[in-house]
Amino acid sequence: MKKYVLIYLLFLFHYGIKAQIVTVFDSETEQVLPFAHIMSDLTTDYLITNSKGQADVSVFSGSTKIMISHTGYADMYLSFDDLKASSFNISMNPVSISLSEIVISANKLNQLSSSVPARVVNLNLKDINVSNIQTSADMLGSSGRVFIQKSQQAGGSPMIRGFATNRLLYSVDGVRMNSAIFRAGNIQNVISLDPFSMEKVEILFGPASVIYGSDAIGGVMSFNTLTPELSTDGKVLISGNANFRYSSSNNERTGHFDVRAGWKKWSFATSVSSFDFEDLKMGKNGPQEYLRPFYVSRQNNTDVIISNNDMRIQTPTAYSQINLMQKTRFKPFNRMDLQYAFHYSETSDYSRYDRHIRYKSGLPRYGEWNYGPQIWAMHNLKIVKSGNHLLYNEITINSAFQSFEESRISRDFNKNSRETRTEEVNAYSINADLMKRIGEKTKLSYGGEYILNHVNSTGVNTDISTKISVKGPSRYPEADWISYAAYATAFYKLQSKFDMTGGVRYNQYSLDAEFDTTFYKFPFTKSSSEKGALTGSLGFVFKPDNRTIFNMNLSTAFRAPNVDDMGKVFDSAPGIVVVPNPGLKAEYAYNADVGMVKKIGENFKFDLSGYYTMLSNAMVRRDFLLNGRDSILYSGEMSKVQALQNAAKATVYGIQGGIEFRFLKNWTLISDINYQKGEEELDNGTTSPLRHAPPLYGQTKLLFNDKKISMQLSCIYSGEVKFEDLPEEEKSKTEIYAIDDQGKPFSPSWYSLNLKVNLNVSENLSLSSGIDNITDQLYRPYSSGIAGSGRNFFLSFHARL
């Protein structure tokens, strides 16, 4: 008898455990819903359904309010008893338009965007797949809220609210990607990230130094890669994707596969992508100044000017890239989760196209100007533990080691001396983020951070005729950049309709550098500085009803001088050389923004945000004296000396707006527009337009979606920048701009009309095809060195496992 009782009890125990596996469905199609987010009012536990739409909700036992959220579906609020009553099968109702969604980047917490006082745009996996973009830079641009500048095809430098480069912050799985050599000039690091490995991408607008520290002035781009999935039914859970794409304008050949295998406690994810792009062909309807009539080829030890058979082919712009990712996940029990990730990205050599179209005395300025392989690798260990502890309900320890390698290879036209400058950065970081609930109305988030960047820079000069190499000047000094900080933020529900969020951070940073005076007689050999920065934020969200959200946010941010700011030697323009200035201090930003989101009926939503940011103590290039001299010999040319100095202030203001309108069951119109205007002080006391404040730009999309087919007709566009409105430092870059009727450079307005169609051939196979730039416009985005793609036909296959 005891034997049967024991078997019966074991059966009940097994049934009870199994019954706590929730499965989420679409109420209309009855298809399971991966990536549904599940949260509770009693705990900080946060779940996402796997590829079978399942999640183990046993940690929510006893909860009276469990929220289930998914983009495109109405949020559901249920008790744990409600889940039991439904046999843990939940059907979600599709909605035309969602007012809110789960975001992470604002406070490193899982929360509804409707409770965040800052503007956050979320790109989910479906958005990324439908866009059929070629790089992660293009992926950001597809949001319609980020302007992308490109100096060459292998590039993409985002501009957000008048700021760019080292005044924006990149985060990968919660790890800071910005290194100590992120520069003020346009950077290409975002292309190291594989768009196929992304699970979610969030763009946080405005200062965010309280959470992210230095550089988070204009905004934060948070990239979250594929998470290994755990099995909930005792069977091995296997899922995967394979993609192949061809594009005509650059003969793109891209291949990708990823696979995830999960058991109850262990799971793995592998992702591999290969990209191969030939020279990019521009459009034909636009400024003829952009055409490429000739290029340089090295023949018989001589640089020869070759006539371009097709002047729309931008030679040289070809490159290739490979991306690898491997993740391992171990969940020893419900309230602990460990993940290890390895990321690797490497490009081929690629040419800096804007330097190849620079001329001197009627001839090409350079015989060579290439970037060497851009290599990025990251080891990341993340530990998450939750529970009812005195100090926390959830703690996340996120540690990482990153290595960066990049190089520049240049040689003047028909000169034998090739200069190679190579930089390596080893970046170590560890973050501890804790969250504690205090009563029913308050959440406290606090933590600490430590970062160390070691910079190694070398220079080699090679005589290509004799193959003899000698040591040359390095781009940077040998240096260590260190940052350590503590922060705290609090979320408080003042009333049922009124939320408040406030935070503060103290950051200490130091920089130690040793300068080589062999080539440049600096008046110093060592530099050491250590300073602190205090930042804060205060925001409010008011929801008068379930269709309206108002927000206001006041915040400060800072950017600590890094090795690139303090110690670099480089040519910023013909006849100008920038030298180190060890006396730099941090620059500060003070920001105010307001916004609203309004849903009208069930089928229309609009959002509007306005902001004003003032940058003080700004690091800008100004004339400088080196050993009492205002000019030095650099790369064989007498060049005027400049250095970064805390010598100016800058202001930028703007508005961002968007609408979403579903006018038929399967048709949706989405439009986003961005206007920003900025100015900075010049050395003579006058002002100039801010370099990284692009003209009016935006995107409008008409979407059709049903079970078998989806279509997207889109138009991206940008306004004109007249000569008098160009920043002063842009006016001398005549090689990248069109010429107006007075013979002066300017940036014309432009548009690109695009059509994309996706056909679901079966449950596991889809086919995409389309045309980019249908009208074959010849355009070059503001401040870019390369023209955009001409008319482009693409074909893509996507198989799902």
XYZ file of C-alpha atoms in Angstrom, residues 348-761:
414
model
C 39.226 42.467 -44.007
C 41.328 45.519 -44.812
C 39.040 48.244 -46.134
C 39.669 51.591 -47.786
C 38.677 54.907 -46.298
C 36.878 56.122 -49.368
C 36.639 59.800 -48.400
C 40.448 59.985 -48.354
C 40.672 58.357 -51.773
C 38.618 61.182 -53.290
C 40.818 63.885 -51.729
C 43.076 65.692 -54.217
C 46.256 67.785 -54.123
C 47.468 69.898 -57.040
C 44.938 68.196 -59.305
C 46.178 64.685 -58.470
C 44.986 62.123 -55.916
C 46.296 62.999 -52.463
C 46.920 59.350 -51.557
C 48.150 56.229 -53.267
C 46.867 54.198 -50.309
C 44.597 54.924 -47.360
C 43.253 51.792 -45.738
C 42.083 50.597 -42.378
C 43.638 47.299 -41.400
C 41.386 44.529 -40.085
C 39.034 45.786 -37.373
C 39.018 43.048 -34.733
C 36.777 42.877 -31.684
C 36.526 40.009 -29.205
C 34.641 39.787 -25.923
C 34.462 37.241 -23.111
C 31.465 37.917 -20.888
C 30.288 36.187 -17.703
C 26.944 37.249 -16.247
C 25.473 35.927 -13.006
C 21.907 36.767 -11.996
C 20.496 35.783 -8.600
C 17.086 36.671 -7.207
C 15.469 36.159 -3.831
C 14.100 37.968 -0.799
C 17.452 39.159 0.586
C 17.896 42.034 3.030
C 19.968 44.026 0.490
C 18.372 42.964 -2.767
C 15.637 41.095 -4.546
C 17.880 40.651 -7.550
C 21.607 41.032 -8.106
C 23.456 40.916 -11.419
C 27.233 40.566 -11.662
C 28.441 41.286 -15.186
C 32.166 40.896 -15.920
C 33.893 41.153 -19.284
C 37.194 41.233 -21.093
C 37.309 42.866 -24.522
C 40.132 43.253 -26.991
C 40.103 45.786 -29.813
C 42.554 46.038 -32.683
C 42.548 48.561 -35.499
C 45.140 50.106 -37.782
C 45.603 52.784 -40.409
C 47.774 52.346 -43.492
C 48.490 55.391 -45.653
C 50.877 56.430 -48.410
C 50.981 59.597 -50.489
C 50.476 59.351 -54.235
C 53.634 58.054 -55.973
C 55.593 58.101 -52.728
C 57.398 55.017 -51.423
C 56.914 55.642 -47.707
C 53.970 53.717 -46.278
C 52.898 54.604 -42.727
C 51.208 51.952 -40.589
C 49.754 52.846 -37.198
C 48.346 49.997 -35.114
C 46.324 50.279 -31.903
C 45.394 47.568 -29.437
C 43.133 48.021 -26.427
C 42.530 45.495 -23.659
C 39.392 46.425 -21.734
C 38.428 44.873 -18.389
C 35.131 45.641 -16.670
C 32.907 44.431 -13.869
C 29.483 45.718 -12.865
C 27.310 44.875 -9.874
C 23.670 45.926 -10.242
C 21.218 45.320 -7.388
C 17.482 45.873 -7.188
C 15.387 46.035 -4.034
C 11.656 46.465 -3.653
C 10.673 48.683 -0.708
C 6.991 48.296 -0.088
C 4.499 48.311 -2.927
C 5.410 51.693 -4.399
C 9.203 51.877 -4.434
C 11.998 50.130 -6.290
C 15.618 50.920 -5.524
C 18.354 50.115 -8.024
C 21.985 50.627 -7.100
C 25.412 49.299 -7.919
C 29.027 49.866 -8.791
C 31.350 49.647 -11.773
C 35.070 49.260 -12.438
C 36.704 49.671 -15.859
C 40.333 49.425 -16.965
C 41.503 50.082 -20.527
C 45.138 49.487 -21.471
C 46.179 51.109 -24.748
C 49.164 49.972 -26.790
C 50.037 51.865 -29.971
C 52.830 51.319 -32.473
C 54.049 52.972 -35.641
C 55.947 51.473 -38.572
C 57.226 53.245 -41.690
C 57.983 51.032 -44.684
C 59.775 51.865 -47.916
C 57.708 49.808 -50.359
C 60.461 49.912 -52.980
C 63.125 48.367 -50.695
C 60.747 46.566 -48.280
C 62.727 48.065 -45.390
C 60.673 48.940 -42.310
C 61.677 51.216 -39.460
C 59.953 52.405 -36.325
C 57.645 55.350 -36.846
C 55.649 57.608 -34.532
C 52.694 55.952 -32.823
C 49.204 57.424 -32.886
C 48.774 57.191 -29.098
C 50.954 57.028 -26.004
C 51.167 53.882 -23.886
C 48.314 54.493 -21.481
C 45.910 53.178 -18.846
C 42.420 54.659 -18.525
C 40.528 53.715 -15.350
C 36.991 54.465 -14.227
C 35.196 53.399 -11.062
C 31.789 54.503 -9.908
C 28.789 53.995 -7.630
C 25.201 54.851 -8.511
C 21.669 54.625 -7.171
C 18.267 55.199 -8.748
C 14.805 55.010 -7.238
C 11.421 54.468 -8.826
C 8.473 55.699 -6.788
C 4.764 55.522 -7.642
C 3.455 58.773 -6.191
C -0.110 57.975 -7.207
C -1.798 55.431 -9.420
C -1.282 57.801 -12.379
C 1.962 59.490 -11.398
C 5.468 57.946 -11.324
C 8.785 59.501 -10.349
C 12.316 58.296 -11.100
C 15.488 59.877 -9.732
C 19.133 58.902 -9.605
C 22.663 59.980 -8.811
C 26.128 58.719 -9.750
C 29.641 59.549 -8.636
C 32.410 58.597 -11.044
C 36.164 58.752 -10.479
C 38.392 58.445 -13.526
C 42.135 58.529 -14.107
C 44.517 58.479 -17.056
C 48.242 57.655 -16.972
C 50.245 57.967 -20.181
C 53.864 57.746 -21.319
C 54.807 59.719 -24.432
C 57.522 58.794 -26.911
C 59.440 61.977 -27.733
C 61.614 60.375 -30.416
C 59.639 61.900 -33.276
C 57.792 64.803 -31.672
C 59.515 66.870 -28.989
C 56.623 67.174 -26.580
C 57.363 69.313 -23.511
C 56.404 66.285 -21.372
C 57.126 62.551 -21.294
C 54.470 61.476 -18.799
C 50.975 62.588 -17.987
C 48.834 61.628 -15.018
C 45.431 62.922 -14.030
C 42.629 61.819 -11.717
C 39.330 63.605 -11.370
C 35.723 62.955 -10.401
C 32.304 63.620 -11.895
C 28.890 63.828 -10.260
C 25.734 63.404 -12.333
C 22.049 63.070 -11.594
C 18.596 62.752 -13.106
C 14.991 63.347 -12.136
C 12.022 62.302 -14.230
C 8.236 62.162 -14.026
C 5.588 60.164 -15.884
C 1.906 61.111 -15.767
C -0.774 58.796 -17.157
C -4.166 60.528 -16.889
C -5.814 57.568 -18.604
C -4.846 54.322 -20.301
C -4.419 56.084 -23.644
C -2.182 59.005 -22.721
C 1.333 59.309 -21.337
C 3.176 62.532 -20.487
C 6.820 62.525 -19.437
C 9.398 65.063 -18.296
C 13.069 64.400 -17.635
C 15.905 66.528 -16.247
C 19.359 64.994 -16.444
C 23.071 65.652 -16.514
C 25.833 63.664 -18.157
C 29.585 63.804 -18.580
C 32.367 62.614 -20.820
C 35.759 62.031 -19.267
C 38.747 62.707 -21.531
C 40.096 59.427 -22.855
C 43.397 58.476 -24.468
C 42.208 59.606 -27.886
C 41.345 63.038 -26.508
C 44.459 63.554 -24.445
C 47.229 61.812 -26.305
C 46.617 61.461 -30.049
C 48.681 62.787 -32.939
C 46.823 62.835 -36.273
C 45.913 64.952 -39.283
C 42.337 66.227 -39.071
C 42.425 68.079 -42.404
C 45.018 68.971 -45.039
C 47.748 71.071 -43.424
C 46.465 70.614 -39.855
C 47.930 68.294 -37.207
C 46.330 67.637 -33.805
C 48.727 67.028 -30.897
C 48.286 65.840 -27.272
C 46.984 68.075 -24.498
C 47.381 66.442 -21.062
C 45.450 69.236 -19.331
C 41.975 68.202 -20.515
C 39.038 67.954 -18.109
C 35.614 66.314 -18.406
C 32.828 67.978 -20.367
C 29.295 68.143 -18.945
C 25.836 68.088 -20.483
C 22.672 69.540 -18.948
C 19.437 68.349 -20.506
C 15.691 68.845 -20.273
C 13.149 66.983 -22.353
C 9.400 66.543 -22.393
C 7.217 64.192 -24.346
C 3.864 62.608 -24.800
C 2.324 59.507 -26.334
C -1.368 59.458 -27.228
C -3.533 56.644 -28.525
C -6.715 57.699 -30.311
C -9.265 54.945 -30.735
C -7.771 51.523 -31.374
C -5.936 52.318 -34.585
C -3.979 55.556 -34.196
C -1.051 56.611 -32.016
C 1.281 59.569 -32.099
C 4.293 60.540 -30.027
C 6.125 63.839 -29.696
C 9.306 64.722 -27.790
C 11.165 67.986 -27.381
C 14.594 68.491 -25.834
C 17.277 71.050 -25.084
C 20.862 70.110 -24.194
C 23.736 72.379 -23.226
C 27.302 71.057 -23.332
C 29.781 72.983 -21.173
C 33.540 72.670 -20.951
C 33.298 71.063 -24.388
C 36.428 69.470 -25.789
C 37.006 71.107 -29.158
C 39.954 71.561 -31.518
C 41.637 74.897 -31.184
C 44.956 76.375 -32.346
C 47.762 75.332 -30.043
C 51.468 75.890 -29.491
C 53.912 72.996 -29.296
C 57.219 74.084 -27.816
C 56.273 77.631 -28.737
C 55.641 76.755 -32.384
C 52.293 77.025 -34.159
C 53.341 74.670 -37.017
C 55.362 71.459 -37.248
C 56.453 69.086 -40.004
C 53.999 66.147 -40.092
C 54.014 63.394 -42.759
C 56.346 65.504 -44.881
C 54.066 68.566 -44.812
C 54.307 71.724 -42.703
C 51.093 71.610 -40.688
C 49.323 73.998 -38.351
C 49.225 72.751 -34.748
C 45.894 72.215 -32.979
C 44.856 70.386 -29.827
C 41.640 69.454 -28.048
C 40.885 72.009 -25.348
C 38.061 72.695 -22.869
C 37.355 75.917 -24.698
C 33.722 76.073 -25.701
C 30.132 75.369 -24.994
C 27.584 73.901 -27.349
C 23.815 73.773 -27.420
C 21.388 71.604 -29.298
C 17.607 71.471 -29.313
C 15.095 69.572 -31.348
C 11.899 67.616 -31.666
C 11.159 64.006 -32.537
C 7.738 62.910 -33.661
C 6.011 59.820 -34.937
C 2.639 58.421 -35.915
C 1.295 54.899 -36.268
C -2.017 54.374 -38.033
C -3.691 51.058 -38.774
C -6.397 51.950 -41.284
C -7.361 48.445 -42.409
C -7.008 45.067 -40.772
C -3.648 44.313 -42.351
C -2.401 47.788 -43.310
C -0.350 50.122 -41.137
C 1.251 53.510 -41.792
C 4.261 54.475 -39.660
C 6.125 57.762 -39.954
C 8.981 59.245 -37.912
C 10.583 62.663 -38.253
C 13.527 64.302 -36.488
C 14.563 67.946 -36.393
C 17.596 69.184 -34.499
C 19.594 72.387 -34.506
C 22.834 72.949 -32.670
C 25.695 75.401 -32.462
C 29.086 75.602 -30.809
C 31.459 78.390 -29.919
C 34.429 79.082 -32.152
C 37.853 80.320 -31.156
C 37.042 83.881 -32.208
C 33.889 84.055 -30.088
C 31.439 83.512 -32.943
C 29.312 80.410 -33.314
C 29.098 77.633 -35.879
C 26.451 74.978 -36.567
C 27.136 71.832 -34.547
C 28.926 69.237 -36.685
C 26.908 66.220 -35.532
C 23.476 67.838 -35.767
C 22.217 66.504 -39.121
C 19.483 68.196 -41.158
C 15.815 67.267 -40.907
C 15.473 63.530 -41.565
C 12.965 60.752 -41.182
C 11.220 57.723 -42.566
C 7.697 56.794 -43.633
C 6.580 53.167 -44.054
C 3.428 51.556 -45.403
C 3.134 47.983 -44.113
C 0.952 45.050 -45.069
C 0.996 41.914 -42.908
C -0.908 38.681 -42.915
C -0.075 35.058 -42.187
C 1.505 34.294 -45.571
C 2.887 37.569 -46.876
C 4.191 40.883 -45.617
C 5.106 43.953 -47.660
C 6.855 47.199 -46.801
C 6.940 50.335 -48.940
C 9.208 52.887 -47.309
C 10.736 56.273 -47.986
C 13.757 57.571 -46.106
C 14.683 61.195 -46.576
C 16.959 64.012 -45.444
C 16.874 67.778 -45.798
C 19.380 70.149 -47.375
C 22.308 71.852 -45.631
C 23.243 75.045 -47.446
C 26.833 76.289 -47.499
C 26.135 78.993 -44.928
C 24.604 76.365 -42.619
C 27.538 73.944 -42.839
C 29.743 73.725 -39.729
C 32.992 75.630 -40.231
C 35.117 72.465 -40.169
C 32.914 70.906 -42.877
C 33.266 73.789 -45.330
C 36.844 72.809 -46.218
C 35.853 69.212 -47.092
C 34.918 70.055 -50.653
C 35.602 66.497 -51.837
C 32.565 65.050 -50.025
C 29.945 67.666 -50.892
C 28.052 68.808 -53.965
C 28.717 72.265 -55.421
C 26.034 74.988 -55.477
C 25.461 77.718 -58.079
C 28.071 79.923 -56.406
C 30.678 77.162 -56.539
C 30.453 76.440 -52.812
C 30.029 73.037 -51.132
C 26.631 72.049 -49.731
C 24.692 68.920 -48.819
C 21.586 68.487 -51.044
C 18.320 67.020 -49.830
C 17.593 63.469 -50.910
C 15.205 60.541 -50.616
C 15.210 56.798 -51.235
C 12.041 54.832 -52.064
C 12.158 51.129 -51.182
C 9.922 48.075 -51.561
C 10.350 44.804 -49.643
C 8.226 41.655 -49.769
C 8.420 38.633 -47.485
C 6.637 35.364 -48.348
C 6.200 32.590 -45.790
C 6.542 29.571 -48.078
